[in-house]
Structure formats: C-alpha cells, structure tokens
DNA sequence: GAGTCGTGGCA
DNA sequence: TTGCCAAGACT
C-alpha cells in the first residue's frame, strides 16, 4: 500500500510528461496557443465545458464537440442565453445528454449570481448541477493550478496498478482519493494531474499496458507481480437485456413526417425521435408499431414497407430498431408519452437534435426519398 | 448502493 | 463479430 518515497515519483512522471505528454489540448493553452506558466489561470469556461464533455468520454471524441460549442457560445453568458434546443443541437451524438442540460442550467445559475462567477473551491463547483468531486477537482487544477487531487478512471487504473490494489476501486474510493492526494505534486498540480491522465490514457492503458515506456515501472507493484493488465479488478457487470423496438416513420398527405420530443428525464431525455416502442412476446412488428402509435400518439396508421433495421447498444441495454414507413390515417397526434409532437418536412429534420440511432434512420429516409424522386434509369 | 445514463473505437 | 471500455454524476 505504501507508494514509497514520493518526490522521485513526481519528478519522474513530470519529466516523462515533458517529452511524451499531450501539450496540444486547446482548453489547457493560452488563447495564442502557448503553454501557461505555473499558477497562471486559464479560461474557466472552456475548462468547465471540456471537463463535463470528458465525463465517461475520451479526449479524441470530445475535441470536435468542444470546438463547435465554444464557437457557438464563447463565454458563459452566451451559453446561459442560449435555448436548450440549441445546446442539444451541439451535443447530439456525444451521449449522456443530461450533461448538456446540467451544463446549460449551471451557466444560467452562474450568470444569475452575477459578478465574477467562477468558484475557487471544491464545494463551489460541486454545487453546480452535473459536477461531482472528480470533475470539480479537475476544473480547479486545470483552470487555476490549484492543488486538488483528481480521481478519474485513468488515475484509478494507474494507482490501482502502482500499489497492486487487490479489489475493485469502487469499493475503496476514500483510499484511492488519499493515494491520489499523496502522489500529487502540490507545486505543479495542473501539470502533474494532466501527466497522470496522459500516462493512463497512453501508457497505463486498460488492456496491454506499455510498461516498457512507463516512468513508474520500477515502482509499480503490479508490474513487479508480472501481470499489470489484470488490474484494476472490476465487478462483474450484469447481462444487458435485448429488446426489439418497432418504429414508425409516419407520413401525411403532404410528405411531412411525424417526430416527438422525448421526456426530459430518462434515456435520451429531451432529444427528438421517430415514435415507437417495445415489441411484446408473440407480436408481429407491424402490430407493435400500430399499437405503440395508438397508445403514445392517439393516431391510427397503415404500416407499410420496412425502411431499415438497425441494432444499437446502450450502456445497459441492446436494442434492435425495426423501422417501417407508415401512412397516417386518423387522429390528431397527442404527446401522451412525450413532451411534444410535430409534423416536419424531411429537409427540416436536420434542425432537430436526434440520438445516434435516429440519425441513421434519417439517413435511410432521405436516401429512400431521393431514390423515389429519381426513378430507375 | 446498485441502476441508470450514449457512443464510437478497438482487440 | 461480440464484448469491453472511457477524463462520472445522479437517484
């Protein structure tokens, strides 16, 4: 458990980081692209946006989303003044959409408070929606170079191997926080925390860590034990259920299609979708679609040909979407299980935020419509 | 405290 | 191909 003398651990990691770390992360640089000096503050807004996007999401995925959001909303005032629709438009495809709503709500709260809005304490940041201890510490060390230890997945993995922790980190988080605090270099917290994450992301990787490139190899208990890839120990995850979803792309006489906005809470909250629902045992998929549209929208439809079938895996369930074109027959659509419903022209679909699976349905629909406009030559 | 909450990359 | 997994927070 004792990580041993700390100072050589710190200096060896920082030396490694100078040559092998990531030094091109935009929110960790000055506006002119140069590296900040020790203690020099960075734009907390850009850091905040980045750290929220980085929750359970890798850096390479976040980068384009961060650039687009910062271009649209350069400061907290612009974000606070934006509509939730516009925020979700920039977040679509990134996942975990509650993060976007909480970021937006946090911006409005900070602006409403007035003055210099940026907290300088862990408690101040954690009071904002969507900010836990890990994200708060990341923001404070990144933006203000304050000596707060961090404990994201990278740090948990690096530390678990360093001390060869025998159990799942989740069960000993207090212990891991103390270890992160112990190793943290209090004189260069921003650089040290970034170095620790870069080590986890690039060298001390989940599978097949590159121990030959690791500055801590000589101090790593898991390396000494011979099988660092085995750590950290993880709890067995429950099997994910599989469900078939019948989806209707309903068109009216004018060629408009019917979409609904999902409820604010729960899966894909606040995003738009084509309506549908779970297939019941023994039920034909056409019957599923008819039933779901009747129950959730109070409309009657004629189910036509299949548009596309696609499978999509979420964190805790796998779904197969069977999508059929439908013709609207009767009934004014009612938002019985959604926030609102709307008839839109196909070319208008691009101005609504959709989850990834629905984006694929839209692509298939637009392809089909173009093909039908241009009969086979 | 165990479940819920996305997506794309990779072996 | 299938499964695993990532810079976590909230209930």
PDB file of N, CA and C (backbone and C1' of nucleotides) in Angstrom, chain A residues 54 56 130 132 135 152-154 234, chain C residues 3-11:
ATOM      1  N   UNK A  54     -15.903  15.489 -20.989  1.00  0.00           N
ATOM      2  CA  UNK A  54     -14.955  14.389 -20.813  1.00  0.00           C
ATOM      3  C   UNK A  54     -15.457  13.326 -19.842  1.00  0.00           C
ATOM      4  N   UNK A  56     -16.792  10.199 -18.815  1.00  0.00           N
ATOM      5  CA  UNK A  56     -17.038   8.916 -19.474  1.00  0.00           C
ATOM      6  C   UNK A  56     -16.852   8.995 -20.985  1.00  0.00           C
ATOM      7  N   UNK A 130     -24.393  18.491 -12.193  1.00  0.00           N
ATOM      8  CA  UNK A 130     -23.552  17.687 -13.064  1.00  0.00           C
ATOM      9  C   UNK A 130     -22.090  17.705 -12.706  1.00  0.00           C
ATOM     10  N   UNK A 132     -19.416  16.574  -9.943  1.00  0.00           N
ATOM     11  CA  UNK A 132     -19.071  15.824  -8.751  1.00  0.00           C
ATOM     12  C   UNK A 132     -17.657  16.169  -8.307  1.00  0.00           C
ATOM     13  N   UNK A 135     -14.863  15.865 -11.199  1.00  0.00           N
ATOM     14  CA  UNK A 135     -14.881  16.942 -12.187  1.00  0.00           C
ATOM     15  C   UNK A 135     -14.509  18.269 -11.548  1.00  0.00           C
ATOM     16  N   UNK A 152     -10.200  10.227 -11.754  1.00  0.00           N
ATOM     17  CA  UNK A 152     -10.997   9.679 -12.849  1.00  0.00           C
ATOM     18  C   UNK A 152     -10.562   8.244 -13.124  1.00  0.00           C
ATOM     19  N   UNK A 153     -11.096   7.671 -14.168  1.00  0.00           N
ATOM     20  CA  UNK A 153     -10.776   6.288 -14.491  1.00  0.00           C
ATOM     21  C   UNK A 153      -9.297   6.058 -14.736  1.00  0.00           C
ATOM     22  N   UNK A 154      -8.631   7.039 -15.353  1.00  0.00           N
ATOM     23  CA  UNK A 154      -7.195   6.901 -15.593  1.00  0.00           C
ATOM     24  C   UNK A 154      -6.423   6.795 -14.293  1.00  0.00           C
ATOM     25  N   UNK A 234     -12.378  -5.514 -11.560  1.00  0.00           N
ATOM     26  CA  UNK A 234     -13.675  -4.872 -11.768  1.00  0.00           C
ATOM     27  C   UNK A 234     -14.804  -5.829 -11.380  1.00  0.00           C
TER      28      UNK A 234
ATOM     29  P    DG C   3     -21.899 -10.573 -26.876  1.00  0.00           P
ATOM     30  O5'  DG C   3     -20.637  -9.929 -26.152  1.00  0.00           O
ATOM     31  C5'  DG C   3     -19.479 -10.724 -25.968  1.00  0.00           C
ATOM     32  C4'  DG C   3     -18.362  -9.866 -25.417  1.00  0.00           C
ATOM     33  C3'  DG C   3     -18.773  -9.006 -24.222  1.00  0.00           C
ATOM     34  O3'  DG C   3     -17.798  -9.138 -23.199  1.00  0.00           O
ATOM     35  C1'  DG C   3     -17.809  -7.646 -25.905  1.00  0.00           C
ATOM     36  P    DC C   4     -17.993  -8.437 -21.803  1.00  0.00           P
ATOM     37  O5'  DC C   4     -16.869  -7.309 -21.875  1.00  0.00           O
ATOM     38  C5'  DC C   4     -15.627  -7.623 -22.480  1.00  0.00           C
ATOM     39  C4'  DC C   4     -14.775  -6.374 -22.506  1.00  0.00           C
ATOM     40  C3'  DC C   4     -15.014  -5.433 -21.334  1.00  0.00           C
ATOM     41  O3'  DC C   4     -13.769  -5.034 -20.797  1.00  0.00           O
ATOM     42  C1'  DC C   4     -15.293  -4.284 -23.391  1.00  0.00           C
ATOM     43  P    DC C   5     -13.707  -4.357 -19.364  1.00  0.00           P
ATOM     44  O5'  DC C   5     -13.577  -2.821 -19.753  1.00  0.00           O
ATOM     45  C5'  DC C   5     -12.567  -2.424 -20.674  1.00  0.00           C
ATOM     46  C4'  DC C   5     -12.873  -1.038 -21.170  1.00  0.00           C
ATOM     47  C3'  DC C   5     -13.407  -0.112 -20.096  1.00  0.00           C
ATOM     48  O3'  DC C   5     -12.340   0.693 -19.615  1.00  0.00           O
ATOM     49  C1'  DC C   5     -14.479   0.182 -22.238  1.00  0.00           C
ATOM     50  P    DA C   6     -12.522   1.794 -18.474  1.00  0.00           P
ATOM     51  O5'  DA C   6     -12.496   3.150 -19.334  1.00  0.00           O
ATOM     52  C5'  DA C   6     -11.770   3.136 -20.547  1.00  0.00           C
ATOM     53  C4'  DA C   6     -11.666   4.546 -21.055  1.00  0.00           C
ATOM     54  C3'  DA C   6     -11.787   5.622 -19.994  1.00  0.00           C
ATOM     55  O3'  DA C   6     -10.826   6.633 -20.232  1.00  0.00           O
ATOM     56  C1'  DA C   6     -13.708   5.627 -21.469  1.00  0.00           C
ATOM     57  P    DA C   7      -9.754   6.811 -19.091  1.00  0.00           P
ATOM     58  O5'  DA C   7     -10.450   7.899 -18.172  1.00  0.00           O
ATOM     59  C5'  DA C   7     -10.118   9.282 -18.444  1.00  0.00           C
ATOM     60  C4'  DA C   7     -11.055  10.116 -17.620  1.00  0.00           C
ATOM     61  C3'  DA C   7     -12.448  10.254 -18.224  1.00  0.00           C
ATOM     62  O3'  DA C   7     -13.365  10.569 -17.180  1.00  0.00           O
ATOM     63  C1'  DA C   7     -11.345  12.315 -18.263  1.00  0.00           C
ATOM     64  P    DG C   8     -14.221   9.382 -16.563  1.00  0.00           P
ATOM     65  O5'  DG C   8     -15.439  10.145 -15.848  1.00  0.00           O
ATOM     66  C5'  DG C   8     -15.400  10.419 -14.447  1.00  0.00           C
ATOM     67  C4'  DG C   8     -16.617  11.269 -14.158  1.00  0.00           C
ATOM     68  C3'  DG C   8     -16.896  11.507 -12.688  1.00  0.00           C
ATOM     69  O3'  DG C   8     -17.458  12.798 -12.555  1.00  0.00           O
ATOM     70  C1'  DG C   8     -18.630  10.203 -13.621  1.00  0.00           C
ATOM     71  P    DA C   9     -18.062  13.347 -11.200  1.00  0.00           P
ATOM     72  O5'  DA C   9     -19.640  13.260 -11.413  1.00  0.00           O
ATOM     73  C5'  DA C   9     -20.208  13.870 -12.567  1.00  0.00           C
ATOM     74  C4'  DA C   9     -21.714  13.858 -12.479  1.00  0.00           C
ATOM     75  C3'  DA C   9     -22.274  14.183 -11.098  1.00  0.00           C
ATOM     76  O3'  DA C   9     -23.392  15.032 -11.268  1.00  0.00           O
ATOM     77  C1'  DA C   9     -22.992  12.023 -11.767  1.00  0.00           C
ATOM     78  P    DC C  10     -24.235  15.541  -9.985  1.00  0.00           P
ATOM     79  O5'  DC C  10     -25.492  14.569 -10.004  1.00  0.00           O
ATOM     80  C5'  DC C  10     -26.180  14.393 -11.236  1.00  0.00           C
ATOM     81  C4'  DC C  10     -27.265  13.351 -11.064  1.00  0.00           C
ATOM     82  C3'  DC C  10     -28.072  13.496  -9.767  1.00  0.00           C
ATOM     83  O3'  DC C  10     -29.443  13.430 -10.096  1.00  0.00           O
ATOM     84  C1'  DC C  10     -27.304  11.286 -10.022  1.00  0.00           C
ATOM     85  P    DT C  11     -30.551  13.831  -9.025  1.00  0.00           P
ATOM     86  O5'  DT C  11     -31.235  12.429  -8.689  1.00  0.00           O
ATOM     87  C5'  DT C  11     -31.694  11.618  -9.755  1.00  0.00           C
ATOM     88  C4'  DT C  11     -32.129  10.277  -9.216  1.00  0.00           C
ATOM     89  C3'  DT C  11     -32.836  10.352  -7.858  1.00  0.00           C
ATOM     90  O3'  DT C  11     -34.003   9.550  -7.877  1.00  0.00           O
ATOM     91  C1'  DT C  11     -31.081   8.787  -7.777  1.00  0.00           C
TER      92       DT C  11
END
